């Protein structure tokens, strides 16, 4: 049975796999922006969510946003001449990338979120071995006029902001790694990867000295190889991906919904590894066993044979105002469910004009609910238990 903390996430995953697919009724885009596509191939292979920001579309997007945000936000937003002027919020702090001299501000950038190169078994194995080679990870792909020079700038910025790198003698639980990828620079931000090396007595209470450890060379080499070997992968051009990367998109988001399983395992695994670093010795094996069980329950969240949605593409466009458009790529099971739901729907009402937001749903939610398959481990649970 899932713990009380994981059940809401699991239920949310089921809902997320159902409702985004409503956008499939709108069809997909035929043209794809080549620069954005190259970024996705570089950033998205092992990420749950990949966001692409196109600076040439910023002025129209900014103007559309200014018309709708609260009054107190209008002036600061209007003063952002470029998306590069806004700080990028990373798990280690805010990075002001607009000041980097060798950043190519004419080309798009990409952010990969909930990155997990391995699968659930890798996450469970890392917890079982207690080797500190598992953590939460995000990725930033920056265009460069001179990639080597931009990489040096980022390393200097990391030192200025007191971010650890794998070359530091002592590492807390987070670090950054910087790689040159052709005419781009890849910044990897890893958190929750506790370095199991020389450490003091943790005794249940952690101070700032005990949190920094001197990791072994094997630990450093493992992370270097894992991060450096991230391959460029050409993803299939699905309806969702083509929609997200249409040429008129100012901001694109591509979600590989079948990677929810890996993302859930990564979050659970890093939390367990973090806890293992500080609990008393007599509790370590108990916590380790519970943690491995929690990771493996993610297997039932997004089993491919039960999934309705293969991926989801969203784009923000400034076209006679501001619009957020979604398209999902349905699996065969999902397509059958939505055909039945559309056949069971009544007349579709049109949203009222003049409002800030309007939506219509041409589906029978009752038919969709009947098609949802509850994971086997939940089948005997009482509703009040699932809600905890």
Coordinates of C-alpha atoms in Angstrom, one line a residue:
X1 CA 0.0 0.0 0.0
X2 CA 1.3 3.5 -0.8
X3 CA 2.2 5.7 2.1
X4 CA 0.0 8.7 3.0
X5 CA 2.5 11.1 1.3
X6 CA 2.7 9.2 -2.0
X7 CA -1.0 8.5 -2.6
X8 CA -2.0 12.1 -3.5
X9 CA 0.9 12.1 -6.0
X10 CA -0.3 8.8 -7.5
X11 CA -3.9 10.0 -7.8
X12 CA -2.7 13.2 -9.4
X13 CA -0.8 11.1 -12.0
X14 CA -3.9 9.3 -12.9
X15 CA -5.8 12.5 -13.4
X16 CA -2.9 14.0 -15.4
X17 CA -3.0 11.1 -17.8
X18 CA -6.6 11.7 -18.4
X19 CA -7.3 15.4 -18.8
X20 CA -4.4 16.6 -20.9
X21 CA -5.6 14.4 -23.7
X22 CA -8.6 16.6 -24.2
X23 CA -6.4 18.8 -26.3
X24 CA -5.9 16.1 -28.9
X25 CA -9.3 17.1 -30.4
X26 CA -7.6 20.2 -31.6
X27 CA -5.1 18.4 -33.8
X28 CA -1.4 18.9 -34.0
X29 CA 1.0 21.3 -35.8
X30 CA 2.6 20.2 -39.1
X31 CA 5.7 22.5 -39.0
X32 CA 8.4 22.3 -36.3
X33 CA 10.9 25.0 -35.4
X34 CA 14.3 23.4 -36.2
X35 CA 16.3 25.2 -33.5
X36 CA 13.8 24.2 -30.8
X37 CA 13.8 20.6 -32.1
X38 CA 17.5 20.4 -31.8
X39 CA 17.3 21.6 -28.2
X40 CA 14.7 19.0 -27.3
X41 CA 16.9 16.2 -28.8
X42 CA 19.7 17.5 -26.6
X43 CA 17.8 18.0 -23.4
X44 CA 14.7 15.8 -23.3
X45 CA 15.7 12.2 -23.6
X46 CA 15.7 11.5 -19.8
X47 CA 13.6 14.4 -18.6
X48 CA 9.9 14.3 -17.6
X49 CA 9.4 18.0 -18.6
X50 CA 11.3 20.0 -21.2
X51 CA 10.7 23.7 -21.6
X52 CA 11.9 25.7 -24.6
X53 CA 12.0 29.5 -24.5
X54 CA 12.4 31.4 -27.8
X55 CA 13.7 35.0 -27.4
X56 CA 12.5 36.3 -30.7
X57 CA 8.9 35.7 -29.7
X58 CA 9.4 37.5 -26.3
X59 CA 8.2 41.0 -27.2
X60 CA 4.7 39.9 -28.3
X61 CA 4.4 37.5 -25.4
X62 CA 5.5 40.2 -22.9
X63 CA 3.0 42.7 -24.3
X64 CA 0.2 40.1 -24.1
X65 CA 1.2 39.3 -20.5
X66 CA 1.3 42.9 -19.4
X67 CA -2.3 43.3 -20.4
X68 CA -3.4 40.6 -18.1
X69 CA -1.2 40.6 -15.0
X70 CA -2.0 42.6 -11.8
X71 CA -1.1 46.3 -11.8
X72 CA 1.9 45.9 -9.5
X73 CA 3.6 43.4 -11.9
X74 CA 3.1 45.4 -15.1
X75 CA 6.0 47.8 -14.8
X76 CA 8.6 45.1 -13.9
X77 CA 7.4 42.9 -16.7
X78 CA 7.3 45.7 -19.3
X79 CA 10.9 46.5 -18.5
X80 CA 12.1 42.9 -19.4
X81 CA 13.4 43.6 -22.9
X82 CA 14.4 39.9 -23.3
X83 CA 13.7 36.6 -21.4
X84 CA 17.4 36.6 -20.7
X85 CA 16.9 39.6 -18.3
X86 CA 14.9 37.4 -15.9
X87 CA 16.9 35.2 -13.5
X88 CA 16.6 31.5 -13.9
X89 CA 15.5 29.9 -10.7
X90 CA 17.6 26.8 -10.0
X91 CA 17.5 24.5 -7.0
X92 CA 20.8 26.1 -5.9
X93 CA 19.7 29.7 -6.3
X94 CA 18.9 32.3 -9.1
X95 CA 21.3 32.4 -12.1
X96 CA 21.4 35.7 -13.9
X97 CA 22.3 34.4 -17.3
X98 CA 21.7 37.6 -19.2
X99 CA 25.0 39.0 -17.9
X100 CA 27.0 36.2 -19.5
X101 CA 29.1 37.8 -22.3
X102 CA 29.2 34.7 -24.5
X103 CA 25.5 33.8 -24.4
X104 CA 23.8 33.8 -27.8
X105 CA 20.7 35.8 -27.0
X106 CA 19.2 35.3 -30.5
X107 CA 18.7 31.6 -30.1
X108 CA 16.4 29.6 -27.8
X109 CA 17.3 27.9 -24.5
X110 CA 15.9 24.7 -22.9
X111 CA 15.3 23.6 -19.4
X112 CA 14.9 19.9 -18.5
X113 CA 13.0 19.1 -15.2
X114 CA 12.7 15.9 -13.2
X115 CA 15.7 14.4 -15.1
X116 CA 16.3 10.7 -14.3
X117 CA 18.7 8.9 -16.6
X118 CA 18.1 5.5 -15.1
X119 CA 15.0 3.6 -14.3
X120 CA 13.2 2.5 -11.1
X121 CA 15.6 -0.4 -10.6
X122 CA 18.5 2.0 -10.7
X123 CA 16.9 4.1 -8.1
X124 CA 16.2 1.1 -5.9
X125 CA 19.7 -0.2 -6.4
X126 CA 21.2 3.2 -5.3
X127 CA 19.2 3.1 -2.1
X128 CA 20.1 -0.5 -1.5
X129 CA 23.9 0.1 -2.0
X130 CA 23.7 3.5 -0.1
X131 CA 26.4 4.7 -2.6
X132 CA 25.2 8.3 -3.1
X133 CA 24.9 8.0 -6.8
X134 CA 21.3 8.9 -7.0
X135 CA 19.8 12.4 -6.8
X136 CA 17.3 14.9 -8.2
X137 CA 18.5 16.5 -11.4
X138 CA 17.6 19.4 -13.6
X139 CA 19.3 20.6 -16.8
X140 CA 19.9 23.9 -18.6
X141 CA 20.9 24.1 -22.3
X142 CA 22.3 27.5 -23.2
X143 CA 23.1 28.7 -26.7
X144 CA 26.6 30.2 -27.0
X145 CA 28.6 32.4 -29.4
X146 CA 31.7 30.7 -28.0
X147 CA 30.8 27.6 -26.1
X148 CA 34.2 27.1 -24.4
X149 CA 34.2 30.7 -23.2
X150 CA 30.6 30.5 -21.9
X151 CA 31.5 27.3 -20.0
X152 CA 34.3 29.1 -18.3
X153 CA 32.0 32.0 -17.4
X154 CA 29.5 29.5 -15.9
X155 CA 32.3 27.9 -13.8
X156 CA 33.3 31.3 -12.6
X157 CA 29.7 32.1 -11.7
X158 CA 29.4 28.8 -9.9
X159 CA 32.4 29.7 -7.7
X160 CA 31.0 33.2 -7.1
X161 CA 27.7 31.8 -5.9
X162 CA 29.4 29.1 -3.8
X163 CA 28.0 26.2 -5.9
X164 CA 29.9 23.0 -5.4
X165 CA 31.4 21.1 -8.4
X166 CA 32.8 17.6 -8.6
X167 CA 36.3 19.0 -8.4
X168 CA 35.7 20.5 -4.9
X169 CA 37.4 18.6 -2.0
X170 CA 34.2 18.6 0.1
X171 CA 30.6 18.5 -1.2
X172 CA 27.4 18.8 0.8
X173 CA 24.6 17.1 -1.1
X174 CA 24.4 19.2 -4.3
X175 CA 26.7 20.2 -7.1
X176 CA 26.7 21.5 -10.7
X177 CA 28.5 20.1 -13.7
X178 CA 29.2 22.0 -16.9
X179 CA 29.7 20.5 -20.4
X180 CA 30.2 21.9 -23.9
X181 CA 27.8 20.4 -26.5
X182 CA 28.7 21.8 -29.9
X183 CA 27.5 25.4 -29.9
X184 CA 25.6 25.0 -26.6
X185 CA 26.6 24.6 -23.0
X186 CA 24.9 22.1 -20.8
X187 CA 24.5 22.9 -17.1
X188 CA 23.5 20.0 -14.9
X189 CA 22.3 20.7 -11.4
X190 CA 22.2 17.7 -9.0
X191 CA 20.6 17.8 -5.5
X192 CA 20.1 15.2 -2.9
X193 CA 23.2 13.1 -3.9
X194 CA 24.8 12.7 -0.6
X195 CA 28.5 12.0 -0.9
X196 CA 29.3 9.0 1.3
X197 CA 33.0 9.4 2.1
X198 CA 34.8 10.8 5.2
X199 CA 32.1 12.2 7.5
X200 CA 31.7 13.0 11.2
X201 CA 29.2 11.6 13.7
X202 CA 25.7 12.6 12.5
X203 CA 24.0 11.3 15.6
X204 CA 20.5 12.3 14.5
X205 CA 21.2 16.1 14.5
X206 CA 23.1 17.6 11.5
X207 CA 25.2 20.7 11.6
X208 CA 26.8 22.6 8.8
X209 CA 30.1 20.8 9.2
X210 CA 28.7 17.3 9.2
X211 CA 26.7 18.0 6.0
X212 CA 29.9 18.5 3.9
X213 CA 31.8 15.3 3.2
X214 CA 34.9 14.3 1.3
X215 CA 33.6 11.9 -1.4
X216 CA 35.7 9.1 -2.7
X217 CA 37.3 9.2 -6.2
X218 CA 35.0 6.4 -7.2
X219 CA 31.9 8.5 -6.3
X220 CA 33.2 11.4 -8.3
X221 CA 34.1 9.2 -11.3
X222 CA 30.7 7.6 -11.2
X223 CA 28.9 11.0 -11.4
X224 CA 31.3 12.4 -14.0
X225 CA 30.7 9.4 -16.3
X226 CA 27.0 9.4 -15.8
X227 CA 26.6 13.1 -16.6
X228 CA 29.2 13.3 -19.4
X229 CA 27.7 10.3 -21.2
X230 CA 24.2 11.8 -21.6
X231 CA 23.6 11.1 -25.3
X232 CA 21.8 13.3 -27.8
X233 CA 18.6 11.4 -28.6
X234 CA 16.3 12.1 -31.6
X235 CA 12.8 11.6 -30.2
X236 CA 10.0 10.6 -32.5
X237 CA 7.9 13.5 -33.8
X238 CA 4.6 12.7 -32.2
X239 CA 1.5 14.9 -32.3
X240 CA 2.3 16.3 -28.9
X241 CA 6.0 17.1 -29.7
X242 CA 5.1 18.7 -33.1
X243 CA 2.5 20.9 -31.4
X244 CA 4.8 22.1 -28.7
X245 CA 7.6 23.0 -31.2
X246 CA 5.4 24.9 -33.7
X247 CA 7.2 28.0 -35.1
X248 CA 4.7 30.4 -33.5
X249 CA 5.4 29.2 -29.9
X250 CA 7.0 31.7 -27.6
X251 CA 7.3 29.1 -24.8
X252 CA 7.0 25.3 -25.3
X253 CA 6.6 22.5 -22.8
X254 CA 7.0 18.9 -23.7
X255 CA 6.0 16.3 -21.1
X256 CA 6.9 12.6 -21.5
X257 CA 4.1 11.3 -19.4
X258 CA 5.4 7.7 -19.4
X259 CA 8.4 9.0 -17.5
X260 CA 6.2 9.8 -14.5
X261 CA 7.3 6.4 -13.2
X262 CA 11.0 7.3 -13.3
X263 CA 10.3 10.8 -11.9
X264 CA 8.4 9.4 -9.0
X265 CA 11.2 6.9 -8.3
X266 CA 13.9 9.6 -8.5
X267 CA 12.1 11.8 -6.0
X268 CA 11.4 9.0 -3.6
X269 CA 14.9 7.6 -4.0
X270 CA 16.7 10.9 -3.4
X271 CA 14.5 11.5 -0.3
X272 CA 15.4 8.1 1.1
X273 CA 19.1 8.6 0.4
X274 CA 19.0 12.0 2.1
X275 CA 17.4 10.5 5.2
X276 CA 19.8 7.5 5.3
X277 CA 22.7 10.0 5.6
X278 CA 21.5 11.2 9.0
X279 CA 19.5 8.6 10.8
X280 CA 20.8 6.5 13.6
X281 CA 22.5 3.3 12.6
X282 CA 19.8 1.0 14.1
X283 CA 17.2 2.7 11.9
X284 CA 19.1 2.6 8.7
X285 CA 18.1 -0.9 7.5
X286 CA 14.4 -0.3 8.4
X287 CA 14.3 3.0 6.5
X288 CA 16.2 1.4 3.6
X289 CA 13.7 -1.4 3.2
X290 CA 10.7 1.0 3.4
X291 CA 12.4 3.3 0.9
X292 CA 13.0 0.6 -1.7
X293 CA 9.4 -0.5 -1.3
X294 CA 8.1 3.1 -1.9
X295 CA 10.3 3.4 -5.0
X296 CA 9.0 0.2 -6.5
X297 CA 5.4 1.1 -5.9
X298 CA 5.9 3.8 -8.6
X299 CA 5.9 0.9 -11.1
X300 CA 2.2 0.7 -10.9
X301 CA 1.6 4.5 -11.4
X302 CA 2.2 4.6 -15.2
X303 CA 2.4 1.1 -16.5
X304 CA 2.7 1.5 -20.3
X305 CA 0.0 -1.1 -20.9
X306 CA -2.5 1.0 -18.9
X307 CA -1.4 4.5 -20.1
X308 CA -3.8 6.6 -22.1
X309 CA -1.3 9.4 -23.0
X310 CA 2.1 8.9 -24.5
X311 CA 3.2 12.5 -24.3
X312 CA 1.8 16.0 -24.0
X313 CA 2.8 19.1 -25.9
X314 CA 1.9 22.6 -24.7
X315 CA 2.7 26.0 -26.3
X316 CA 2.2 29.6 -25.2
X317 CA 1.4 31.9 -28.2
X318 CA 0.7 35.6 -28.5
X319 CA -1.8 35.7 -31.2
X320 CA -4.6 38.3 -30.8
X321 CA -4.0 38.0 -27.1
X322 CA -2.5 35.2 -25.1
X323 CA -3.3 31.5 -25.6
X324 CA -2.0 28.2 -24.1
X325 CA -2.7 25.3 -26.4
X326 CA -2.4 21.6 -25.5
X327 CA -2.2 18.5 -27.6
X328 CA -1.7 15.0 -26.3
X329 CA -0.5 11.9 -28.1
X330 CA -3.0 9.1 -27.2
X331 CA -2.1 5.5 -26.9
X332 CA -4.4 3.0 -28.5
X333 CA -6.1 2.5 -25.1
X334 CA -6.5 6.2 -24.7
X335 CA -7.9 6.7 -28.2
X336 CA -10.5 4.1 -27.6
X337 CA -11.5 5.7 -24.3
X338 CA -11.8 9.2 -25.8
X339 CA -13.8 8.0 -28.8
X340 CA -16.3 6.4 -26.4
X341 CA -16.4 9.6 -24.3
X342 CA -17.0 11.8 -27.2
X343 CA -19.7 9.6 -28.5
X344 CA -21.4 9.8 -25.1
X345 CA -21.2 13.6 -24.9
X346 CA -24.2 15.9 -25.5
X347 CA -24.1 19.3 -27.3
X348 CA -20.9 21.2 -26.6
X349 CA -21.6 24.7 -25.2
X350 CA -19.4 27.6 -26.4
X351 CA -17.6 29.6 -23.7
X352 CA -19.0 33.1 -22.9
X353 CA -17.2 35.8 -24.8
X354 CA -15.3 38.6 -23.0
X355 CA -14.0 36.6 -20.1
X356 CA -10.4 36.1 -19.2
X357 CA -10.7 32.3 -19.4
X358 CA -13.2 30.0 -21.1
X359 CA -13.4 26.3 -21.7
X360 CA -15.7 23.7 -23.2
X361 CA -15.5 20.0 -22.7
X362 CA -17.0 17.7 -25.4
X363 CA -16.6 14.5 -23.4
X364 CA -18.6 12.3 -21.1
X365 CA -16.7 12.3 -17.9
X366 CA -18.7 9.4 -16.7
X367 CA -17.5 7.3 -19.6
X368 CA -13.9 8.3 -19.0
X369 CA -14.2 7.4 -15.3
X370 CA -15.5 4.0 -16.1
X371 CA -12.5 3.4 -18.3
X372 CA -9.9 4.3 -15.6
X373 CA -8.0 1.3 -14.4
X374 CA -7.1 1.5 -10.7
X375 CA -3.6 0.0 -9.9
X376 CA -4.0 -3.5 -8.4
X377 CA -2.5 -2.5 -5.0
X378 CA -5.4 -0.1 -4.6
X379 CA -8.2 -2.4 -5.6
X380 CA -9.1 -3.5 -2.1
X381 CA -8.5 -0.1 -0.4
X382 CA -11.3 1.9 1.1
X383 CA -11.9 5.4 -0.4
X384 CA -10.9 7.1 2.8
X385 CA -7.6 5.2 2.8
X386 CA -6.8 6.3 -0.7
X387 CA -7.5 9.9 0.2
X388 CA -4.9 9.9 3.0

